[in-house]
Short mmCIF file of C-alpha atoms and ligand atoms in Angstrom, two decimals:
data_model
loop_
_atom_site.label_atom_id
_atom_site.label_comp_id
_atom_site.label_asym_id
_atom_site.label_seq_id
_atom_site.Cartn_x
_atom_site.Cartn_y
_atom_site.Cartn_z
CA MET P 200 -0.75 -6.50 48.68
CA SER P 201 -0.39 -6.10 52.06
CA SER P 202 -2.20 -7.19 55.25
CA ASP P 203 -1.55 -7.45 58.92
CA ALA P 204 -2.79 -11.52 58.73
CA GLU P 205 -0.15 -14.03 58.02
CA TYR P 206 -0.88 -14.50 54.51
CA ASP P 207 -1.99 -11.46 51.98
CA VAL P 208 -5.31 -13.69 51.05
CA ASP P 209 -6.94 -16.66 52.48
CA LEU P 210 -7.51 -18.03 48.91
CA PHE P 211 -5.76 -17.50 45.62
CA VAL P 212 -7.50 -19.00 42.85
CA ILE P 213 -5.45 -19.39 39.61
CA GLY P 214 -7.89 -19.34 36.60
CA ALA P 215 -10.91 -17.71 36.21
CA GLY P 216 -13.22 -20.21 34.04
CA SER P 217 -16.15 -22.18 35.34
CA GLY P 218 -14.79 -23.83 38.51
CA GLY P 219 -12.18 -20.87 39.61
CA VAL P 220 -14.99 -18.07 39.29
CA ARG P 221 -17.58 -20.24 41.25
CA ALA P 222 -15.14 -21.23 44.11
CA ALA P 223 -13.59 -17.51 44.23
CA ARG P 224 -17.11 -15.98 44.69
CA MET P 225 -18.73 -18.53 46.82
CA ALA P 226 -15.17 -18.35 49.13
CA ALA P 227 -15.47 -14.20 49.34
CA ALA P 228 -19.44 -14.81 50.28
CA ALA P 229 -18.22 -16.96 53.31
CA GLY P 230 -16.02 -13.96 54.31
CA ALA P 231 -12.77 -15.30 53.24
CA ARG P 232 -10.13 -12.79 51.26
CA VAL P 233 -10.20 -13.95 47.97
CA ALA P 234 -7.90 -13.02 44.55
CA ILE P 235 -8.08 -14.54 41.29
CA ALA P 236 -5.77 -14.70 38.36
CA GLU P 237 -6.77 -15.04 34.83
CA ASP P 238 -4.45 -14.57 31.90
CA ARG P 239 -6.87 -15.10 28.69
CA TYR P 240 -10.64 -14.71 29.13
CA LEU P 241 -13.03 -14.67 32.06
CA GLY P 242 -15.66 -17.49 32.19
CA GLY P 243 -13.03 -19.81 30.85
CA THR P 244 -13.10 -22.30 28.38
CA CYS P 245 -17.13 -22.82 28.61
CA VAL P 246 -18.02 -19.36 27.99
CA ASN P 247 -15.19 -18.31 25.66
CA VAL P 248 -14.29 -21.40 23.64
CA GLY P 249 -16.81 -24.16 24.57
CA CYS P 250 -20.31 -24.98 25.63
CA VAL P 251 -21.86 -21.28 24.95
CA PRO P 252 -20.35 -20.29 21.39
CA LYS P 253 -20.87 -24.17 20.52
CA LYS P 254 -24.43 -23.85 21.46
CA LEU P 255 -24.89 -20.87 19.76
CA TYR P 256 -23.54 -22.40 16.42
CA SER P 257 -25.79 -25.71 17.09
CA TYR P 258 -28.82 -23.16 17.29
CA ALA P 259 -27.76 -21.59 13.85
CA ALA P 260 -27.15 -24.84 12.64
CA HIS P 261 -30.68 -26.41 13.55
CA PHE P 262 -32.05 -23.72 11.42
CA HIS P 263 -31.32 -25.47 8.00
CA ASP P 264 -33.71 -28.54 9.05
CA SER P 265 -36.49 -25.85 10.10
CA PHE P 266 -36.47 -24.17 6.79
CA ASP P 267 -36.72 -27.71 4.98
CA ASP P 268 -39.38 -28.88 7.77
CA ALA P 269 -41.09 -25.80 7.28
CA ALA P 270 -42.54 -26.35 3.42
CA GLY P 271 -44.97 -29.33 4.85
CA PHE P 272 -46.58 -26.80 7.05
CA GLY P 273 -47.61 -24.47 4.66
CA TRP P 274 -44.73 -21.88 4.98
CA HIS P 275 -42.83 -21.23 1.96
CA LEU P 276 -39.43 -18.80 1.96
CA ASP P 277 -39.65 -16.65 -1.40
CA SER P 278 -35.87 -17.46 -2.09
CA PRO P 279 -33.68 -19.92 -0.77
CA ALA P 280 -32.06 -19.19 2.80
CA THR P 281 -28.76 -18.10 2.79
CA PHE P 282 -26.43 -18.29 5.50
CA ASP P 283 -23.81 -15.35 6.47
CA TRP P 284 -20.92 -16.80 8.65
CA PRO P 285 -19.26 -13.33 9.73
CA THR P 286 -22.81 -12.47 11.04
CA LEU P 287 -23.07 -15.51 13.12
CA ARG P 288 -19.43 -15.46 14.10
CA ASP P 289 -19.63 -11.43 15.22
CA ASN P 290 -23.05 -11.72 16.94
CA LYS P 291 -21.64 -14.72 19.07
CA THR P 292 -18.43 -12.73 19.96
CA SER P 293 -20.48 -9.65 21.18
CA GLU P 294 -22.41 -12.07 23.16
CA ILE P 295 -19.25 -13.48 24.74
CA LYS P 296 -18.29 -10.06 25.53
CA ARG P 297 -21.42 -9.19 27.28
CA LEU P 298 -20.79 -12.42 29.32
CA ASN P 299 -17.18 -11.58 30.06
CA GLY P 300 -18.38 -8.27 31.64
CA ILE P 301 -20.97 -10.22 33.68
CA TYR P 302 -18.27 -12.38 34.92
CA GLN P 303 -15.89 -9.50 36.08
CA ARG P 304 -18.93 -7.75 37.82
CA MET P 305 -19.88 -10.91 39.59
CA LEU P 306 -16.14 -10.79 41.04
CA GLU P 307 -15.85 -7.24 41.81
CA GLY P 308 -19.20 -7.33 43.47
CA ALA P 309 -18.30 -10.32 45.51
CA GLY P 310 -15.09 -8.62 46.86
CA VAL P 311 -12.67 -10.68 44.68
CA THR P 312 -9.67 -9.15 43.84
CA LEU P 313 -8.79 -9.82 40.33
CA PHE P 314 -5.29 -10.39 38.74
CA ASN P 315 -5.24 -10.02 34.85
CA ALA P 316 -2.29 -12.09 34.65
CA ARG P 317 -0.54 -15.44 34.48
CA ALA P 318 0.22 -16.72 37.48
CA ARG P 319 2.45 -19.67 38.68
CA VAL P 320 3.09 -21.63 42.18
CA ALA P 321 6.23 -20.37 43.61
CA ASN P 322 5.92 -22.34 46.81
CA ALA P 323 3.14 -24.10 48.85
CA HIS P 324 1.54 -20.60 49.88
CA THR P 325 3.09 -18.29 47.41
CA VAL P 326 1.81 -17.44 43.89
CA THR P 327 3.76 -15.30 41.35
CA LEU P 328 2.17 -13.29 38.99
CA THR P 329 3.47 -12.13 35.68
CA THR P 330 2.19 -8.71 34.72
CA ALA P 331 3.12 -5.95 32.45
CA ASP P 332 5.09 -4.47 35.21
CA GLY P 333 7.02 -7.26 36.12
CA GLU P 334 6.46 -9.94 38.67
CA VAL P 335 4.40 -9.64 41.74
CA ASN P 336 4.19 -12.28 44.61
CA VAL P 337 1.20 -12.98 46.65
CA SER P 338 0.99 -15.03 49.78
CA ALA P 339 -2.19 -17.34 50.52
CA GLU P 340 -3.49 -19.58 52.99
CA LYS P 341 -4.52 -21.93 50.10
CA ILE P 342 -4.14 -21.79 46.57
CA LEU P 343 -6.57 -23.42 44.05
CA LEU P 344 -5.51 -24.76 40.73
CA ALA P 345 -8.64 -24.26 38.52
CA THR P 346 -6.78 -24.23 34.98
CA GLY P 347 -8.77 -26.30 33.00
CA GLY P 348 -7.54 -27.97 29.88
CA TRP P 349 -6.19 -27.37 26.58
CA PRO P 350 -6.39 -29.24 23.07
CA TRP P 351 -4.23 -31.89 22.17
CA VAL P 352 -3.56 -32.51 18.52
CA PRO P 353 -1.31 -35.70 17.48
CA GLU P 354 1.93 -34.91 15.06
CA PHE P 355 1.51 -36.17 11.53
CA PRO P 356 2.95 -34.45 8.51
CA GLY P 357 1.10 -31.17 8.04
CA SER P 358 -0.63 -31.26 11.70
CA ASP P 359 0.47 -27.63 11.92
CA LEU P 360 -2.58 -26.89 9.46
CA ALA P 361 -5.21 -28.41 11.63
CA LEU P 362 -6.99 -25.99 14.01
CA ASN P 363 -8.01 -26.94 17.39
CA SER P 364 -11.33 -26.37 19.06
CA ASN P 365 -10.08 -22.88 20.38
CA GLN P 366 -9.49 -21.66 17.30
CA VAL P 367 -12.78 -22.87 14.97
CA PHE P 368 -15.02 -20.54 16.21
CA ASP P 369 -13.34 -17.30 14.55
CA LEU P 370 -12.61 -18.27 11.17
CA ASP P 371 -12.37 -15.67 8.68
CA THR P 372 -14.10 -17.19 6.03
CA PHE P 373 -16.57 -20.12 6.15
CA PRO P 374 -15.37 -23.51 5.32
CA LYS P 375 -17.25 -24.64 2.48
CA ARG P 376 -15.56 -28.07 2.74
CA PHE P 377 -14.90 -29.16 6.38
CA LEU P 378 -13.14 -32.01 7.95
CA VAL P 379 -13.17 -33.18 11.52
CA LEU P 380 -10.66 -35.47 13.02
CA GLY P 381 -11.91 -37.37 16.13
CA GLY P 382 -14.61 -39.57 17.43
CA GLY P 383 -15.58 -37.89 20.75
CA TYR P 384 -18.16 -35.59 21.67
CA ILE P 385 -16.71 -32.40 20.59
CA ALA P 386 -15.79 -34.07 16.97
CA VAL P 387 -19.36 -35.10 16.45
CA GLU P 388 -20.91 -31.70 17.68
CA PHE P 389 -18.51 -29.89 15.15
CA ALA P 390 -19.36 -32.05 12.39
CA SER P 391 -23.01 -31.42 12.90
CA ILE P 392 -22.43 -27.65 13.01
CA PHE P 393 -20.81 -27.21 10.06
CA ASN P 394 -22.93 -29.71 8.23
CA GLY P 395 -25.82 -28.14 9.11
CA LEU P 396 -24.55 -24.49 8.50
CA GLY P 397 -23.91 -25.84 4.75
CA SER P 398 -20.32 -27.29 4.59
CA GLU P 399 -19.80 -30.63 2.69
CA THR P 400 -18.58 -32.48 5.94
CA HIS P 401 -16.35 -35.48 6.63
CA LEU P 402 -15.68 -36.64 10.09
CA ILE P 403 -12.64 -39.23 10.23
CA TYR P 404 -12.18 -41.47 13.28
CA ARG P 405 -9.35 -44.09 13.75
CA GLY P 406 -12.07 -46.33 15.63
CA ASP P 407 -15.00 -48.37 14.38
CA LEU P 408 -17.80 -46.19 15.77
CA LEU P 409 -18.18 -42.76 17.25
CA LEU P 410 -18.71 -41.80 20.86
CA LYS P 411 -16.60 -44.59 22.82
CA GLY P 412 -18.14 -44.78 26.42
CA PHE P 413 -21.73 -43.97 25.39
CA ASP P 414 -24.57 -46.85 24.90
CA GLN P 415 -23.76 -48.81 21.87
CA GLU P 416 -27.12 -48.45 20.61
CA VAL P 417 -27.38 -44.87 21.14
CA ARG P 418 -23.76 -44.77 19.15
CA GLU P 419 -25.21 -46.75 16.20
CA PHE P 420 -28.57 -44.81 16.18
CA THR P 421 -26.49 -41.42 16.08
CA ARG P 422 -24.07 -42.70 13.29
CA ASP P 423 -27.04 -43.49 11.44
CA GLU P 424 -29.13 -40.16 11.86
CA MET P 425 -25.72 -38.10 11.25
CA ALA P 426 -25.30 -40.06 8.17
CA LYS P 427 -29.07 -39.34 6.92
CA LYS P 428 -28.17 -35.87 7.37
CA GLY P 429 -25.30 -35.67 5.05
CA VAL P 430 -22.26 -36.23 7.22
CA ASN P 431 -19.78 -38.23 5.56
CA LEU P 432 -18.31 -40.69 8.26
CA HIS P 433 -14.98 -42.55 7.80
CA PHE P 434 -14.39 -45.10 10.35
CA SER P 435 -11.27 -47.24 10.92
CA THR P 436 -8.95 -44.57 9.32
CA ASN P 437 -6.75 -41.68 10.14
CA ILE P 438 -5.11 -38.71 8.54
CA ALA P 439 -1.72 -39.87 7.17
CA ARG P 440 -0.79 -36.48 5.84
CA ILE P 441 -2.31 -32.60 5.35
CA GLU P 442 -0.86 -30.66 2.40
CA GLN P 443 -1.27 -26.83 1.63
CA LEU P 444 -2.41 -26.43 -2.40
CA PRO P 445 -1.23 -23.48 -3.84
CA GLU P 446 -4.79 -21.81 -3.91
CA GLY P 447 -5.12 -22.50 -0.20
CA SER P 448 -7.24 -25.42 0.20
CA LEU P 449 -6.10 -28.44 1.90
CA LYS P 450 -5.09 -31.78 0.65
CA VAL P 451 -5.85 -34.59 3.14
CA GLU P 452 -4.45 -38.05 2.58
CA LEU P 453 -6.14 -40.85 4.84
CA THR P 454 -4.40 -44.02 5.86
CA THR P 455 -6.77 -46.05 3.71
CA GLY P 456 -5.08 -43.72 0.86
CA GLU P 457 -8.27 -41.93 -0.08
CA ILE P 458 -7.66 -38.13 -0.77
CA LEU P 459 -10.18 -35.41 0.63
CA GLU P 460 -9.79 -31.98 -0.39
CA VAL P 461 -11.40 -29.42 1.92
CA ASP P 462 -11.06 -25.90 3.37
CA ALA P 463 -10.58 -26.49 6.87
CA VAL P 464 -9.39 -29.52 9.10
CA LEU P 465 -10.37 -29.51 12.65
CA SER P 466 -8.50 -31.84 15.34
CA ALA P 467 -10.75 -32.64 17.84
CA THR P 468 -8.55 -35.40 19.37
CA GLY P 469 -8.75 -35.05 22.86
CA ARG P 470 -7.38 -32.20 25.86
CA LYS P 471 -4.71 -32.49 28.30
CA ALA P 472 -4.36 -30.78 31.50
CA ASN P 473 -3.67 -27.15 31.04
CA ILE P 474 -0.34 -27.11 33.47
CA THR P 475 2.14 -25.72 31.68
CA GLY P 476 4.50 -22.94 33.21
CA LEU P 477 2.39 -23.56 36.49
CA GLY P 478 5.36 -24.48 38.67
CA ILE P 479 3.86 -27.57 40.36
CA GLU P 480 6.52 -30.13 39.37
CA SER P 481 8.89 -28.49 41.57
CA LEU P 482 6.41 -29.03 44.42
CA GLY P 483 6.02 -32.65 43.67
CA ILE P 484 2.62 -32.40 42.39
CA ALA P 485 2.61 -34.57 39.34
CA LEU P 486 -0.06 -35.85 36.56
CA ASN P 487 -1.46 -39.30 37.38
CA ASP P 488 -1.72 -41.94 34.76
CA GLU P 489 -4.75 -40.51 33.66
CA GLY P 490 -2.77 -37.31 32.90
CA LYS P 491 -4.68 -35.45 35.73
CA LEU P 492 -4.08 -34.11 39.08
CA SER P 493 -4.75 -36.44 41.87
CA VAL P 494 -6.96 -35.04 44.84
CA ASN P 495 -8.62 -36.45 48.07
CA GLU P 496 -12.11 -35.80 49.12
CA ARG P 497 -11.11 -32.46 50.35
CA TYR P 498 -9.96 -31.57 46.70
CA GLU P 499 -6.07 -31.25 48.35
CA THR P 500 -3.38 -32.44 46.10
CA GLN P 501 -0.14 -33.72 47.67
CA VAL P 502 0.76 -30.62 48.72
CA PRO P 503 -2.17 -30.15 51.26
CA SER P 504 -2.33 -25.92 50.93
CA ILE P 505 -2.91 -26.39 47.18
CA LEU P 506 -6.09 -27.29 45.98
CA ALA P 507 -7.40 -28.42 42.38
CA LEU P 508 -10.67 -29.15 40.73
CA GLY P 509 -12.54 -28.92 37.37
CA ASP P 510 -10.86 -30.62 34.24
CA LEU P 511 -7.40 -30.44 35.81
CA THR P 512 -8.61 -33.31 38.32
CA ALA P 513 -10.47 -36.77 37.43
CA GLY P 514 -14.30 -36.70 36.32
CA PRO P 515 -16.11 -35.85 33.61
CA GLU P 516 -15.15 -32.50 32.04
CA LEU P 517 -18.20 -30.49 32.40
CA THR P 518 -18.97 -27.00 33.73
CA PRO P 519 -21.52 -28.12 35.96
CA VAL P 520 -19.39 -30.80 37.38
CA ALA P 521 -16.93 -28.03 37.95
CA LEU P 522 -19.11 -25.82 39.42
CA ALA P 523 -20.45 -28.63 41.90
CA GLU P 524 -16.99 -29.24 43.04
CA ALA P 525 -16.39 -25.64 43.68
CA MET P 526 -19.26 -25.38 45.79
CA GLN P 527 -18.25 -28.66 47.70
CA LEU P 528 -14.50 -27.41 48.04
CA VAL P 529 -16.00 -24.09 49.62
CA ASP P 530 -18.22 -25.90 51.94
CA ILE P 531 -15.26 -28.30 53.22
CA HIS P 532 -12.67 -25.30 53.42
CA PHE P 533 -14.69 -22.26 54.11
CA HIS P 534 -17.85 -23.57 55.97
CA LYS P 535 -15.93 -26.56 57.49
CA LYS P 536 -18.35 -29.11 56.81
CA ALA P 537 -17.75 -32.68 56.23
CA PRO P 538 -16.82 -33.83 52.52
CA ARG P 539 -19.84 -34.80 50.51
CA PRO P 540 -18.45 -36.65 47.91
CA LEU P 541 -20.34 -36.06 44.38
CA ASP P 542 -22.41 -38.79 42.78
CA TYR P 543 -20.38 -39.17 39.58
CA ALA P 544 -22.36 -41.99 38.34
CA THR P 545 -25.50 -40.20 37.79
CA ILE P 546 -24.35 -37.03 35.94
CA PRO P 547 -26.54 -36.43 33.19
CA THR P 548 -24.84 -35.30 29.69
CA ALA P 549 -26.04 -34.22 26.45
CA VAL P 550 -24.25 -34.07 23.21
CA PHE P 551 -25.33 -31.32 20.82
CA CYS P 552 -24.73 -33.37 17.44
CA HIS P 553 -27.91 -33.55 15.27
CA PRO P 554 -30.23 -34.80 16.48
CA ASN P 555 -29.01 -34.53 20.12
CA ILE P 556 -28.34 -37.06 22.67
CA GLY P 557 -29.20 -36.80 26.18
CA THR P 558 -27.92 -39.38 28.83
CA VAL P 559 -27.87 -40.32 32.45
CA GLY P 560 -26.64 -43.32 34.50
CA LEU P 561 -25.57 -46.81 32.84
CA SER P 562 -25.44 -47.74 29.38
CA GLU P 563 -26.91 -50.93 28.47
CA GLU P 564 -23.57 -52.82 28.27
CA ALA P 565 -22.36 -51.47 31.79
CA ALA P 566 -25.69 -52.05 33.34
CA ARG P 567 -25.35 -55.99 32.18
CA ASP P 568 -21.79 -56.04 33.50
CA GLU P 569 -23.07 -54.85 36.72
CA PHE P 570 -26.27 -56.57 37.62
CA PRO P 571 -26.92 -60.30 36.98
CA LYS P 572 -30.12 -59.71 34.75
CA ILE P 573 -31.76 -56.15 33.06
CA ARG P 574 -34.66 -55.18 31.51
CA VAL P 575 -34.09 -53.05 28.63
CA TYR P 576 -37.08 -51.03 27.17
CA ARG P 577 -36.54 -49.16 23.90
CA THR P 578 -38.59 -47.28 21.24
CA ASP P 579 -37.42 -45.64 17.98
CA PHE P 580 -40.13 -43.56 16.08
CA ARG P 581 -40.64 -40.76 13.58
CA ALA P 582 -41.70 -37.56 15.81
CA MET P 583 -45.01 -36.34 15.07
CA LYS P 584 -43.93 -33.20 13.77
CA HIS P 585 -42.37 -35.20 10.79
CA THR P 586 -45.19 -36.50 9.68
CA LEU P 587 -45.93 -33.53 7.90
CA SER P 588 -42.31 -31.69 7.54
CA GLY P 589 -41.42 -34.79 5.48
CA SER P 590 -38.05 -35.51 7.61
CA GLN P 591 -37.16 -39.19 8.00
CA GLU P 592 -35.26 -38.05 11.27
CA ARG P 593 -35.98 -40.72 13.89
CA MET P 594 -35.85 -40.57 17.94
CA LEU P 595 -34.55 -43.14 20.12
CA MET P 596 -35.53 -43.74 23.66
CA LYS P 597 -34.20 -46.20 26.07
CA LEU P 598 -34.77 -47.39 29.88
CA ILE P 599 -32.41 -49.75 31.32
CA VAL P 600 -33.66 -51.36 34.38
CA ASP P 601 -32.05 -53.60 36.99
CA ASP P 602 -34.61 -56.73 37.05
CA ALA P 603 -34.05 -57.61 40.90
CA SER P 604 -34.86 -54.01 42.37
CA ASP P 605 -36.74 -52.57 39.35
CA VAL P 606 -34.60 -49.51 39.60
CA VAL P 607 -34.31 -47.45 36.65
CA VAL P 608 -30.27 -47.21 36.24
CA GLY P 609 -30.04 -45.58 32.91
CA ALA P 610 -32.01 -43.38 30.51
CA HIS P 611 -31.00 -42.54 26.89
CA MET P 612 -32.42 -40.35 24.19
CA VAL P 613 -31.36 -39.34 20.47
CA GLY P 614 -33.75 -36.79 19.34
CA GLU P 615 -34.69 -33.10 19.23
CA GLU P 616 -34.09 -31.18 22.45
CA ALA P 617 -32.67 -34.79 24.29
CA GLY P 618 -30.69 -32.65 26.42
CA GLU P 619 -33.63 -30.51 27.88
CA LEU P 620 -35.59 -33.87 28.12
CA ILE P 621 -33.05 -35.83 29.92
CA GLN P 622 -32.56 -33.20 32.63
CA GLY P 623 -35.94 -34.12 34.07
CA ILE P 624 -35.47 -37.75 33.95
CA ALA P 625 -32.16 -37.42 35.70
CA ILE P 626 -33.68 -36.47 38.76
CA ALA P 627 -35.85 -39.44 38.85
CA VAL P 628 -32.80 -42.01 37.93
CA ARG P 629 -30.63 -39.83 40.46
CA ALA P 630 -33.35 -40.30 43.32
CA GLY P 631 -32.98 -44.08 42.23
CA LEU P 632 -36.74 -44.70 41.21
CA THR P 633 -38.06 -47.61 39.73
CA LYS P 634 -39.86 -48.49 36.55
CA GLU P 635 -43.05 -48.65 38.35
CA ASP P 636 -42.67 -45.17 39.32
CA PHE P 637 -42.22 -44.20 35.53
CA ASP P 638 -44.95 -46.48 34.73
CA ARG P 639 -47.52 -44.58 37.48
CA THR P 640 -46.44 -41.21 36.32
CA ILE P 641 -48.71 -39.54 33.67
CA GLY P 642 -47.72 -38.72 30.22
CA ILE P 643 -47.77 -35.45 28.58
CA HIS P 644 -49.68 -35.91 25.17
CA PRO P 645 -49.00 -35.50 22.45
CA THR P 646 -45.24 -35.13 23.12
CA GLY P 647 -42.22 -37.57 22.17
CA ALA P 648 -41.43 -37.35 26.05
CA GLU P 649 -44.25 -39.46 26.83
CA GLU P 650 -42.75 -42.50 25.76
CA PHE P 651 -40.44 -42.49 28.67
CA VAL P 652 -43.58 -43.17 30.92
CA THR P 653 -45.46 -45.50 28.64
CA MET P 654 -42.93 -48.21 27.23
CA ARG P 655 -44.56 -51.47 29.06
CA THR P 656 -42.95 -54.39 27.36
CA PRO P 657 -39.40 -54.72 27.66
CA SER P 658 -37.41 -55.29 24.40
CA ARG P 659 -34.93 -57.48 25.76
CA TYR P 660 -33.26 -58.92 29.08
C1 FAD B 705 -15.44 -27.11 22.50
C2 FAD B 705 -16.01 -27.55 23.61
C3 FAD B 705 -17.17 -27.72 23.86
C4 FAD B 705 -17.62 -27.83 25.40
N1 FAD B 705 -19.43 -28.01 25.40
C5 FAD B 705 -19.48 -28.27 26.59
C6 FAD B 705 -20.76 -28.38 27.19
O1 FAD B 705 -21.77 -28.22 26.05
N2 FAD B 705 -21.55 -29.05 28.24
C7 FAD B 705 -20.24 -28.70 29.54
O2 FAD B 705 -20.86 -28.81 30.65
N3 FAD B 705 -19.24 -28.55 29.20
C8 FAD B 705 -18.52 -28.58 27.84
N4 FAD B 705 -17.38 -28.23 27.76
C9 FAD B 705 -16.31 -28.48 28.77
C10 FAD B 705 -16.54 -27.24 29.83
O3 FAD B 705 -15.79 -26.20 29.28
C11 FAD B 705 -15.24 -27.63 30.96
O4 FAD B 705 -15.80 -28.99 31.39
C12 FAD B 705 -15.12 -26.57 32.04
O5 FAD B 705 -15.06 -25.34 31.43
C13 FAD B 705 -14.00 -26.67 32.87
O6 FAD B 705 -13.88 -25.69 33.90
P1 FAD B 705 -12.78 -25.27 34.72
O7 FAD B 705 -12.97 -24.44 35.58
O8 FAD B 705 -12.03 -26.78 35.22
O9 FAD B 705 -11.55 -24.81 33.48
P2 FAD B 705 -11.73 -23.74 32.65
O10 FAD B 705 -13.33 -23.24 32.14
O11 FAD B 705 -10.87 -24.24 31.16
O12 FAD B 705 -10.94 -22.59 32.82
C14 FAD B 705 -9.40 -22.64 33.20
C15 FAD B 705 -8.93 -20.80 33.10
O13 FAD B 705 -7.93 -20.87 33.72
C16 FAD B 705 -6.99 -19.85 32.83
N5 FAD B 705 -5.67 -20.32 33.04
C17 FAD B 705 -4.84 -21.31 32.86
N6 FAD B 705 -3.88 -21.30 33.13
C18 FAD B 705 -3.64 -20.09 33.73
C19 FAD B 705 -2.48 -19.41 34.57
N7 FAD B 705 -1.18 -19.81 34.55
N8 FAD B 705 -2.61 -18.22 35.16
C20 FAD B 705 -3.93 -17.51 34.95
N9 FAD B 705 -4.87 -18.11 34.54
C21 FAD B 705 -4.94 -19.15 33.84
C22 FAD B 705 -7.74 -20.22 31.44
O14 FAD B 705 -6.98 -18.94 30.65
C23 FAD B 705 -9.06 -20.54 31.74
O15 FAD B 705 -9.66 -19.43 31.59
C24 FAD B 705 -16.61 -27.98 26.34
C25 FAD B 705 -15.22 -27.78 26.12
C26 FAD B 705 -15.00 -27.71 24.92
C27 FAD B 705 -13.69 -27.44 24.75
#
């Protein structure tokens, strides 16, 4: 690249994932000369091996319950429903290819120069690209690291036989027996997905309950609902070893001595910052105690011309967080606005296990630590739909209120489409509305959601 300016570009973005693409496009729209490097797939983790394929598979898995539920409403399938894995997998792949194309066109349309290459930082203002034709250096006034995370699998005998979340989407054959190691949101989502698609499913977790950090009652309720749907939950244990049997299946020995025979093992045991070969150590940029890159409120690392955002940095590992950070970063560096730090305390999130979880704000436990007195409003019930479907699935809804100010500081739900529902509640929680505001809101009848505005008596203080 050549230019009369001091640097080839104003901004060089490494990684065309959620945060990188948004930052590149918005900076280009602000008039900056922008280049971006991506060595794997446009759209990053979310589009290719995260949110998008996972949600498509979750939809597929929900049909299982829908077919069962339909009979009570008079619908009968002439023969039992069957599931074809290659159809789902290949349709998912076509959709992702379509999205990859959209990302490419968005970048080109914004005037961003795209390099299909692995990038590393050579110095505070130079990026080295490794291409088929050799190495190319591009100088940049600012470099943005947006390389995201990478799955981490613990080492144990036979751990190389376990899949990580990047690999599980494209299995050649559908695993009739499936085992997930881990208790975080990715683990519970995949356990629900494969269980719903028809696998005999086991979840192995070394802790005593899944979804650490979520509201305790939500965790217990989810455990019970997942177990009701047939997921075999094994807590306070771990995998001791995995062995491949001659006919191809996997013999998994747990630390409790129990032996399970399955067709696939997924290790959903966490993610680490994706900095391999990025060259930042030589510049004095190191990971902090949490294994993340530290940035200031301007998203600058210890080297001010090198910025970072998204999963590489602290904060929830969520696509909308990476997008919001990208827009903040562009406002600060290319629109010269003062930093307006994001409100990380009221970021809503969903877990697409079955049934779904939707949550925003503080858990009951965190609220008890933070406020002298709280009020907890909670209800659980069988949704109207299931009076005829015969399903025993229940729904949990919960509001946490700071007693002194009456402000709703947390809202939690386990139930169908919880993510869709909690998004609206999140606006109210983010805005700091009171329980009285909730009470004065008229419900929508008949819905499950109306419970959020009709719970009047505290269940406990
Ligand atoms: C299984 C799974 C499910 C998820 N589900 C959800 C969900 O439902 N909702 C949600 O909000 N979030 C979800 N996430 C998290 C979400 O995907 C991430 O938070 C988001 O993608 C982070 O964006 P990012 O820009 O930081 O990095 P990424 O999207 O990971 O992008 C980083 C990009 O950088 C590229 N790269 C890395 N190193 C280099 C290099 N040296 N040179 C060139 N390119 C490089 C990578 O190939 C990648 O494309 C999920 C994640 C996983 C793994």
